[in-house]
Amino acid sequence: MAKTEDVAFAIISAAGDGRAKVAEALKQARRGNFGEAEECLKDADEHLFLHKLQTEELLQKEASGELQGPFNVLISHAQDYVMTGMAMKDMAVEIVNLYTQLRAK
């Protein structure tokens, strides 16, 4: 496994990319480009869930006692960043649906 800090930064980067895709989805939905909005949301999923393997690897290392040393605040920040990105994505799905319904009327 790479250094814990490297894993944390990779998670933060993937989550940031996912959050950017969520923002783009909202922008596209506001413009009435619903197909593009849906594609952005799918892309966001790929980025936001990319951290899963890295997180599982960290958890396995932690459970086996392989991770030594003090609590790493970067990992906490990385997980927080992912969770807020996932919450943004969930809300964006609802907002895109609202835009779609409003445009259909």
PDB file of N, CA, C and O in Angstrom, residues 19-81:
ATOM      1  N   ARG A  19     -17.337  15.900  -7.094  1.00  0.00           N
ATOM      2  CA  ARG A  19     -18.090  17.099  -6.740  1.00  0.00           C
ATOM      3  C   ARG A  19     -18.176  18.064  -7.917  1.00  0.00           C
ATOM      4  O   ARG A  19     -19.209  18.700  -8.137  1.00  0.00           O
ATOM      5  N   ALA A  20     -17.104  18.170  -8.685  1.00  0.00           N
ATOM      6  CA  ALA A  20     -17.124  19.034  -9.875  1.00  0.00           C
ATOM      7  C   ALA A  20     -18.138  18.518 -10.891  1.00  0.00           C
ATOM      8  O   ALA A  20     -18.842  19.312 -11.534  1.00  0.00           O
ATOM      9  N   LYS A  21     -18.238  17.204 -11.032  1.00  0.00           N
ATOM     10  CA  LYS A  21     -19.228  16.620 -11.951  1.00  0.00           C
ATOM     11  C   LYS A  21     -20.649  16.882 -11.466  1.00  0.00           C
ATOM     12  O   LYS A  21     -21.554  17.108 -12.270  1.00  0.00           O
ATOM     13  N   VAL A  22     -20.858  16.863 -10.156  1.00  0.00           N
ATOM     14  CA  VAL A  22     -22.185  17.174  -9.599  1.00  0.00           C
ATOM     15  C   VAL A  22     -22.544  18.616  -9.929  1.00  0.00           C
ATOM     16  O   VAL A  22     -23.664  18.900 -10.373  1.00  0.00           O
ATOM     17  N   ALA A  23     -21.610  19.531  -9.740  1.00  0.00           N
ATOM     18  CA  ALA A  23     -21.861  20.945 -10.057  1.00  0.00           C
ATOM     19  C   ALA A  23     -22.175  21.121 -11.537  1.00  0.00           C
ATOM     20  O   ALA A  23     -23.083  21.875 -11.910  1.00  0.00           O
ATOM     21  N   GLU A  24     -21.454  20.397 -12.383  1.00  0.00           N
ATOM     22  CA  GLU A  24     -21.705  20.474 -13.822  1.00  0.00           C
ATOM     23  C   GLU A  24     -23.078  19.902 -14.159  1.00  0.00           C
ATOM     24  O   GLU A  24     -23.783  20.424 -15.035  1.00  0.00           O
ATOM     25  N   ALA A  25     -23.491  18.850 -13.474  1.00  0.00           N
ATOM     26  CA  ALA A  25     -24.819  18.261 -13.705  1.00  0.00           C
ATOM     27  C   ALA A  25     -25.908  19.283 -13.401  1.00  0.00           C
ATOM     28  O   ALA A  25     -26.877  19.423 -14.167  1.00  0.00           O
ATOM     29  N   LEU A  26     -25.768  20.001 -12.306  1.00  0.00           N
ATOM     30  CA  LEU A  26     -26.755  21.020 -11.951  1.00  0.00           C
ATOM     31  C   LEU A  26     -26.793  22.143 -12.985  1.00  0.00           C
ATOM     32  O   LEU A  26     -27.861  22.627 -13.367  1.00  0.00           O
ATOM     33  N   LYS A  27     -25.634  22.536 -13.442  1.00  0.00           N
ATOM     34  CA  LYS A  27     -25.541  23.577 -14.467  1.00  0.00           C
ATOM     35  C   LYS A  27     -26.238  23.134 -15.753  1.00  0.00           C
ATOM     36  O   LYS A  27     -27.003  23.889 -16.351  1.00  0.00           O
ATOM     37  N   GLN A  28     -25.987  21.893 -16.158  1.00  0.00           N
ATOM     38  CA  GLN A  28     -26.605  21.372 -17.378  1.00  0.00           C
ATOM     39  C   GLN A  28     -28.121  21.238 -17.215  1.00  0.00           C
ATOM     40  O   GLN A  28     -28.884  21.538 -18.138  1.00  0.00           O
ATOM     41  N   ALA A  29     -28.581  20.810 -16.053  1.00  0.00           N
ATOM     42  CA  ALA A  29     -30.021  20.682 -15.816  1.00  0.00           C
ATOM     43  C   ALA A  29     -30.694  22.050 -15.846  1.00  0.00           C
ATOM     44  O   ALA A  29     -31.784  22.204 -16.417  1.00  0.00           O
ATOM     45  N   ARG A  30     -30.052  23.043 -15.269  1.00  0.00           N
ATOM     46  CA  ARG A  30     -30.590  24.401 -15.273  1.00  0.00           C
ATOM     47  C   ARG A  30     -30.765  24.907 -16.697  1.00  0.00           C
ATOM     48  O   ARG A  30     -31.695  25.632 -17.001  1.00  0.00           O
ATOM     49  N   ARG A  31     -29.882  24.480 -17.585  1.00  0.00           N
ATOM     50  CA  ARG A  31     -29.953  24.879 -19.002  1.00  0.00           C
ATOM     51  C   ARG A  31     -30.922  24.016 -19.811  1.00  0.00           C
ATOM     52  O   ARG A  31     -31.129  24.264 -20.991  1.00  0.00           O
ATOM     53  N   GLY A  32     -31.459  22.966 -19.169  1.00  0.00           N
ATOM     54  CA  GLY A  32     -32.375  22.077 -19.874  1.00  0.00           C
ATOM     55  C   GLY A  32     -31.700  20.933 -20.605  1.00  0.00           C
ATOM     56  O   GLY A  32     -32.339  20.199 -21.350  1.00  0.00           O
ATOM     57  N   ASN A  33     -30.409  20.745 -20.379  1.00  0.00           N
ATOM     58  CA  ASN A  33     -29.648  19.662 -21.005  1.00  0.00           C
ATOM     59  C   ASN A  33     -29.660  18.445 -20.083  1.00  0.00           C
ATOM     60  O   ASN A  33     -28.667  18.119 -19.440  1.00  0.00           O
ATOM     61  N   PHE A  34     -30.792  17.766 -20.035  1.00  0.00           N
ATOM     62  CA  PHE A  34     -30.985  16.706 -19.044  1.00  0.00           C
ATOM     63  C   PHE A  34     -30.160  15.458 -19.325  1.00  0.00           C
ATOM     64  O   PHE A  34     -29.708  14.796 -18.397  1.00  0.00           O
ATOM     65  N   GLY A  35     -29.944  15.143 -20.588  1.00  0.00           N
ATOM     66  CA  GLY A  35     -29.088  14.000 -20.919  1.00  0.00           C
ATOM     67  C   GLY A  35     -27.663  14.226 -20.437  1.00  0.00           C
ATOM     68  O   GLY A  35     -27.041  13.323 -19.862  1.00  0.00           O
ATOM     69  N   GLU A  36     -27.162  15.430 -20.664  1.00  0.00           N
ATOM     70  CA  GLU A  36     -25.815  15.760 -20.201  1.00  0.00           C
ATOM     71  C   GLU A  36     -25.755  15.772 -18.669  1.00  0.00           C
ATOM     72  O   GLU A  36     -24.753  15.348 -18.080  1.00  0.00           O
ATOM     73  N   ALA A  37     -26.820  16.257 -18.047  1.00  0.00           N
ATOM     74  CA  ALA A  37     -26.861  16.265 -16.585  1.00  0.00           C
ATOM     75  C   ALA A  37     -26.778  14.843 -16.044  1.00  0.00           C
ATOM     76  O   ALA A  37     -26.027  14.574 -15.093  1.00  0.00           O
ATOM     77  N   GLU A  38     -27.524  13.932 -16.647  1.00  0.00           N
ATOM     78  CA  GLU A  38     -27.500  12.530 -16.198  1.00  0.00           C
ATOM     79  C   GLU A  38     -26.115  11.917 -16.392  1.00  0.00           C
ATOM     80  O   GLU A  38     -25.645  11.161 -15.541  1.00  0.00           O
ATOM     81  N   GLU A  39     -25.473  12.236 -17.504  1.00  0.00           N
ATOM     82  CA  GLU A  39     -24.116  11.714 -17.742  1.00  0.00           C
ATOM     83  C   GLU A  39     -23.145  12.236 -16.685  1.00  0.00           C
ATOM     84  O   GLU A  39     -22.292  11.488 -16.207  1.00  0.00           O
ATOM     85  N   CYS A  40     -23.275  13.511 -16.350  1.00  0.00           N
ATOM     86  CA  CYS A  40     -22.411  14.083 -15.315  1.00  0.00           C
ATOM     87  C   CYS A  40     -22.627  13.382 -13.975  1.00  0.00           C
ATOM     88  O   CYS A  40     -21.668  13.135 -13.245  1.00  0.00           O
ATOM     89  N   LEU A  41     -23.878  13.066 -13.666  1.00  0.00           N
ATOM     90  CA  LEU A  41     -24.159  12.372 -12.401  1.00  0.00           C
ATOM     91  C   LEU A  41     -23.571  10.963 -12.402  1.00  0.00           C
ATOM     92  O   LEU A  41     -23.056  10.503 -11.381  1.00  0.00           O
ATOM     93  N   LYS A  42     -23.615  10.296 -13.550  1.00  0.00           N
ATOM     94  CA  LYS A  42     -22.985   8.965 -13.640  1.00  0.00           C
ATOM     95  C   LYS A  42     -21.477   9.075 -13.453  1.00  0.00           C
ATOM     96  O   LYS A  42     -20.862   8.257 -12.761  1.00  0.00           O
ATOM     97  N   ASP A  43     -20.884  10.093 -14.092  1.00  0.00           N
ATOM     98  CA  ASP A  43     -19.448  10.313 -13.924  1.00  0.00           C
ATOM     99  C   ASP A  43     -19.112  10.619 -12.467  1.00  0.00           C
ATOM    100  O   ASP A  43     -18.086  10.167 -11.948  1.00  0.00           O
ATOM    101  N   ALA A  44     -19.974  11.390 -11.813  1.00  0.00           N
ATOM    102  CA  ALA A  44     -19.754  11.724 -10.402  1.00  0.00           C
ATOM    103  C   ALA A  44     -19.720  10.459  -9.559  1.00  0.00           C
ATOM    104  O   ALA A  44     -18.872  10.326  -8.671  1.00  0.00           O
ATOM    105  N   ASP A  45     -20.636   9.528  -9.848  1.00  0.00           N
ATOM    106  CA  ASP A  45     -20.650   8.256  -9.116  1.00  0.00           C
ATOM    107  C   ASP A  45     -19.312   7.543  -9.229  1.00  0.00           C
ATOM    108  O   ASP A  45     -18.774   7.041  -8.241  1.00  0.00           O
ATOM    109  N   GLU A  46     -18.774   7.499 -10.448  1.00  0.00           N
ATOM    110  CA  GLU A  46     -17.499   6.808 -10.652  1.00  0.00           C
ATOM    111  C   GLU A  46     -16.396   7.426  -9.806  1.00  0.00           C
ATOM    112  O   GLU A  46     -15.595   6.717  -9.203  1.00  0.00           O
ATOM    113  N   HIS A  47     -16.360   8.744  -9.747  1.00  0.00           N
ATOM    114  CA  HIS A  47     -15.326   9.415  -8.958  1.00  0.00           C
ATOM    115  C   HIS A  47     -15.562   9.264  -7.461  1.00  0.00           C
ATOM    116  O   HIS A  47     -14.630   9.003  -6.709  1.00  0.00           O
ATOM    117  N   LEU A  48     -16.810   9.435  -7.056  1.00  0.00           N
ATOM    118  CA  LEU A  48     -17.098   9.390  -5.618  1.00  0.00           C
ATOM    119  C   LEU A  48     -16.949   7.989  -5.036  1.00  0.00           C
ATOM    120  O   LEU A  48     -16.623   7.845  -3.866  1.00  0.00           O
ATOM    121  N   PHE A  49     -17.155   6.984  -5.841  1.00  0.00           N
ATOM    122  CA  PHE A  49     -17.035   5.618  -5.331  1.00  0.00           C
ATOM    123  C   PHE A  49     -15.669   5.004  -5.625  1.00  0.00           C
ATOM    124  O   PHE A  49     -15.382   3.903  -5.203  1.00  0.00           O
ATOM    125  N   LEU A  50     -14.817   5.748  -6.322  1.00  0.00           N
ATOM    126  CA  LEU A  50     -13.454   5.294  -6.577  1.00  0.00           C
ATOM    127  C   LEU A  50     -12.691   5.098  -5.269  1.00  0.00           C
ATOM    128  O   LEU A  50     -11.829   4.231  -5.170  1.00  0.00           O
ATOM    129  N   HIS A  51     -13.059   5.866  -4.268  1.00  0.00           N
ATOM    130  CA  HIS A  51     -12.364   5.780  -2.984  1.00  0.00           C
ATOM    131  C   HIS A  51     -12.627   4.463  -2.272  1.00  0.00           C
ATOM    132  O   HIS A  51     -11.918   4.114  -1.348  1.00  0.00           O
ATOM    133  N   LYS A  52     -13.637   3.715  -2.702  1.00  0.00           N
ATOM    134  CA  LYS A  52     -14.054   2.513  -1.971  1.00  0.00           C
ATOM    135  C   LYS A  52     -12.907   1.518  -1.783  1.00  0.00           C
ATOM    136  O   LYS A  52     -12.679   1.043  -0.678  1.00  0.00           O
ATOM    137  N   LEU A  53     -12.203   1.223  -2.847  1.00  0.00           N
ATOM    138  CA  LEU A  53     -11.107   0.256  -2.737  1.00  0.00           C
ATOM    139  C   LEU A  53     -10.002   0.773  -1.825  1.00  0.00           C
ATOM    140  O   LEU A  53      -9.443   0.029  -1.016  1.00  0.00           O
ATOM    141  N   GLN A  54      -9.713   2.061  -1.959  1.00  0.00           N
ATOM    142  CA  GLN A  54      -8.672   2.637  -1.118  1.00  0.00           C
ATOM    143  C   GLN A  54      -9.089   2.610   0.345  1.00  0.00           C
ATOM    144  O   GLN A  54      -8.301   2.303   1.223  1.00  0.00           O
ATOM    145  N   THR A  55     -10.354   2.924   0.597  1.00  0.00           N
ATOM    146  CA  THR A  55     -10.853   2.911   1.969  1.00  0.00           C
ATOM    147  C   THR A  55     -10.830   1.499   2.525  1.00  0.00           C
ATOM    148  O   THR A  55     -10.412   1.279   3.667  1.00  0.00           O
ATOM    149  N   GLU A  56     -11.275   0.540   1.724  1.00  0.00           N
ATOM    150  CA  GLU A  56     -11.252  -0.855   2.177  1.00  0.00           C
ATOM    151  C   GLU A  56      -9.832  -1.296   2.503  1.00  0.00           C
ATOM    152  O   GLU A  56      -9.603  -1.983   3.497  1.00  0.00           O
ATOM    153  N   GLU A  57      -8.892  -0.871   1.667  1.00  0.00           N
ATOM    154  CA  GLU A  57      -7.498  -1.228   1.918  1.00  0.00           C
ATOM    155  C   GLU A  57      -7.029  -0.632   3.242  1.00  0.00           C
ATOM    156  O   GLU A  57      -6.390  -1.306   4.050  1.00  0.00           O
ATOM    157  N   LEU A  58      -7.378   0.634   3.484  1.00  0.00           N
ATOM    158  CA  LEU A  58      -6.994   1.266   4.745  1.00  0.00           C
ATOM    159  C   LEU A  58      -7.637   0.569   5.935  1.00  0.00           C
ATOM    160  O   LEU A  58      -6.996   0.346   6.956  1.00  0.00           O
ATOM    161  N   LEU A  59      -8.921   0.247   5.809  1.00  0.00           N
ATOM    162  CA  LEU A  59      -9.618  -0.412   6.913  1.00  0.00           C
ATOM    163  C   LEU A  59      -9.029  -1.784   7.195  1.00  0.00           C
ATOM    164  O   LEU A  59      -8.898  -2.184   8.361  1.00  0.00           O
ATOM    165  N   GLN A  60      -8.676  -2.525   6.145  1.00  0.00           N
ATOM    166  CA  GLN A  60      -8.065  -3.834   6.343  1.00  0.00           C
ATOM    167  C   GLN A  60      -6.719  -3.698   7.039  1.00  0.00           C
ATOM    168  O   GLN A  60      -6.387  -4.477   7.935  1.00  0.00           O
ATOM    169  N   LYS A  61      -5.946  -2.707   6.627  1.00  0.00           N
ATOM    170  CA  LYS A  61      -4.640  -2.488   7.257  1.00  0.00           C
ATOM    171  C   LYS A  61      -4.818  -2.076   8.727  1.00  0.00           C
ATOM    172  O   LYS A  61      -4.073  -2.535   9.591  1.00  0.00           O
ATOM    173  N   GLU A  62      -5.804  -1.232   8.977  1.00  0.00           N
ATOM    174  CA  GLU A  62      -6.067  -0.801  10.351  1.00  0.00           C
ATOM    175  C   GLU A  62      -6.491  -1.984  11.211  1.00  0.00           C
ATOM    176  O   GLU A  62      -6.000  -2.176  12.325  1.00  0.00           O
ATOM    177  N   ALA A  63      -7.403  -2.806  10.687  1.00  0.00           N
ATOM    178  CA  ALA A  63      -7.912  -3.954  11.447  1.00  0.00           C
ATOM    179  C   ALA A  63      -6.821  -4.978  11.732  1.00  0.00           C
ATOM    180  O   ALA A  63      -6.822  -5.621  12.785  1.00  0.00           O
ATOM    181  N   SER A  64      -5.887  -5.126  10.805  1.00  0.00           N
ATOM    182  CA  SER A  64      -4.822  -6.108  11.006  1.00  0.00           C
ATOM    183  C   SER A  64      -3.667  -5.563  11.841  1.00  0.00           C
ATOM    184  O   SER A  64      -2.725  -6.299  12.144  1.00  0.00           O
ATOM    185  N   GLY A  65      -3.738  -4.276  12.175  1.00  0.00           N
ATOM    186  CA  GLY A  65      -2.679  -3.686  12.979  1.00  0.00           C
ATOM    187  C   GLY A  65      -1.481  -3.221  12.181  1.00  0.00           C
ATOM    188  O   GLY A  65      -0.457  -2.838  12.745  1.00  0.00           O
ATOM    189  N   GLU A  66      -1.587  -3.242  10.863  1.00  0.00           N
ATOM    190  CA  GLU A  66      -0.462  -2.831  10.025  1.00  0.00           C
ATOM    191  C   GLU A  66      -0.259  -1.321  10.003  1.00  0.00           C
ATOM    192  O   GLU A  66       0.839  -0.852   9.736  1.00  0.00           O
ATOM    193  N   LEU A  67      -1.326  -0.569  10.235  1.00  0.00           N
ATOM    194  CA  LEU A  67      -1.187   0.888  10.292  1.00  0.00           C
ATOM    195  C   LEU A  67      -0.788   1.274  11.711  1.00  0.00           C
ATOM    196  O   LEU A  67      -1.521   1.048  12.655  1.00  0.00           O
ATOM    197  N   GLN A  68       0.365   1.839  11.821  1.00  0.00           N
ATOM    198  CA  GLN A  68       0.873   2.238  13.126  1.00  0.00           C
ATOM    199  C   GLN A  68       0.933   3.754  13.186  1.00  0.00           C
ATOM    200  O   GLN A  68       0.919   4.431  12.171  1.00  0.00           O
ATOM    201  N   GLY A  69       0.993   4.269  14.355  1.00  0.00           N
ATOM    202  CA  GLY A  69       1.159   5.701  14.524  1.00  0.00           C
ATOM    203  C   GLY A  69      -0.141   6.366  14.907  1.00  0.00           C
ATOM    204  O   GLY A  69      -1.180   5.731  15.077  1.00  0.00           O
ATOM    205  N   PRO A  70      -0.072   7.685  15.056  1.00  0.00           N
ATOM    206  CA  PRO A  70      -1.243   8.443  15.500  1.00  0.00           C
ATOM    207  C   PRO A  70      -2.308   8.535  14.403  1.00  0.00           C
ATOM    208  O   PRO A  70      -2.055   8.243  13.240  1.00  0.00           O
ATOM    209  N   PHE A  71      -3.468   8.942  14.827  1.00  0.00           N
ATOM    210  CA  PHE A  71      -4.577   9.172  13.911  1.00  0.00           C
ATOM    211  C   PHE A  71      -4.139  10.136  12.815  1.00  0.00           C
ATOM    212  O   PHE A  71      -3.493  11.144  13.092  1.00  0.00           O
ATOM    213  N   ASN A  72      -4.486   9.838  11.581  1.00  0.00           N
ATOM    214  CA  ASN A  72      -4.108  10.683  10.454  1.00  0.00           C
ATOM    215  C   ASN A  72      -5.289  11.568  10.071  1.00  0.00           C
ATOM    216  O   ASN A  72      -6.295  11.088   9.556  1.00  0.00           O
ATOM    217  N   VAL A  73      -5.155  12.852  10.310  1.00  0.00           N
ATOM    218  CA  VAL A  73      -6.235  13.798  10.041  1.00  0.00           C
ATOM    219  C   VAL A  73      -6.539  13.888   8.550  1.00  0.00           C
ATOM    220  O   VAL A  73      -7.673  14.193   8.161  1.00  0.00           O
ATOM    221  N   LEU A  74      -5.578  13.605   7.687  1.00  0.00           N
ATOM    222  CA  LEU A  74      -5.840  13.637   6.245  1.00  0.00           C
ATOM    223  C   LEU A  74      -6.857  12.577   5.833  1.00  0.00           C
ATOM    224  O   LEU A  74      -7.687  12.820   4.956  1.00  0.00           O
ATOM    225  N   ILE A  75      -6.807  11.424   6.458  1.00  0.00           N
ATOM    226  CA  ILE A  75      -7.783  10.378   6.150  1.00  0.00           C
ATOM    227  C   ILE A  75      -9.173  10.825   6.590  1.00  0.00           C
ATOM    228  O   ILE A  75     -10.153  10.645   5.870  1.00  0.00           O
ATOM    229  N   SER A  76      -9.254  11.452   7.727  1.00  0.00           N
ATOM    230  CA  SER A  76     -10.539  11.974   8.192  1.00  0.00           C
ATOM    231  C   SER A  76     -11.072  13.024   7.222  1.00  0.00           C
ATOM    232  O   SER A  76     -12.255  13.013   6.853  1.00  0.00           O
ATOM    233  N   HIS A  77     -10.208  13.911   6.797  1.00  0.00           N
ATOM    234  CA  HIS A  77     -10.607  14.943   5.840  1.00  0.00           C
ATOM    235  C   HIS A  77     -11.042  14.311   4.517  1.00  0.00           C
ATOM    236  O   HIS A  77     -12.051  14.711   3.932  1.00  0.00           O
ATOM    237  N   ALA A  78     -10.314  13.325   4.066  1.00  0.00           N
ATOM    238  CA  ALA A  78     -10.650  12.656   2.807  1.00  0.00           C
ATOM    239  C   ALA A  78     -12.035  12.017   2.879  1.00  0.00           C
ATOM    240  O   ALA A  78     -12.853  12.172   1.966  1.00  0.00           O
ATOM    241  N   GLN A  79     -12.300  11.325   3.955  1.00  0.00           N
ATOM    242  CA  GLN A  79     -13.599  10.678   4.108  1.00  0.00           C
ATOM    243  C   GLN A  79     -14.718  11.715   4.220  1.00  0.00           C
ATOM    244  O   GLN A  79     -15.800  11.536   3.667  1.00  0.00           O
ATOM    245  N   ASP A  80     -14.458  12.797   4.914  1.00  0.00           N
ATOM    246  CA  ASP A  80     -15.433  13.881   5.025  1.00  0.00           C
ATOM    247  C   ASP A  80     -15.730  14.468   3.649  1.00  0.00           C
ATOM    248  O   ASP A  80     -16.880  14.719   3.301  1.00  0.00           O
ATOM    249  N   TYR A  81     -14.699  14.657   2.863  1.00  0.00           N
ATOM    250  CA  TYR A  81     -14.848  15.219   1.523  1.00  0.00           C
ATOM    251  C   TYR A  81     -15.686  14.296   0.643  1.00  0.00           C
ATOM    252  O   TYR A  81     -16.547  14.743  -0.108  1.00  0.00           O
TER     253      TYR A  81
END
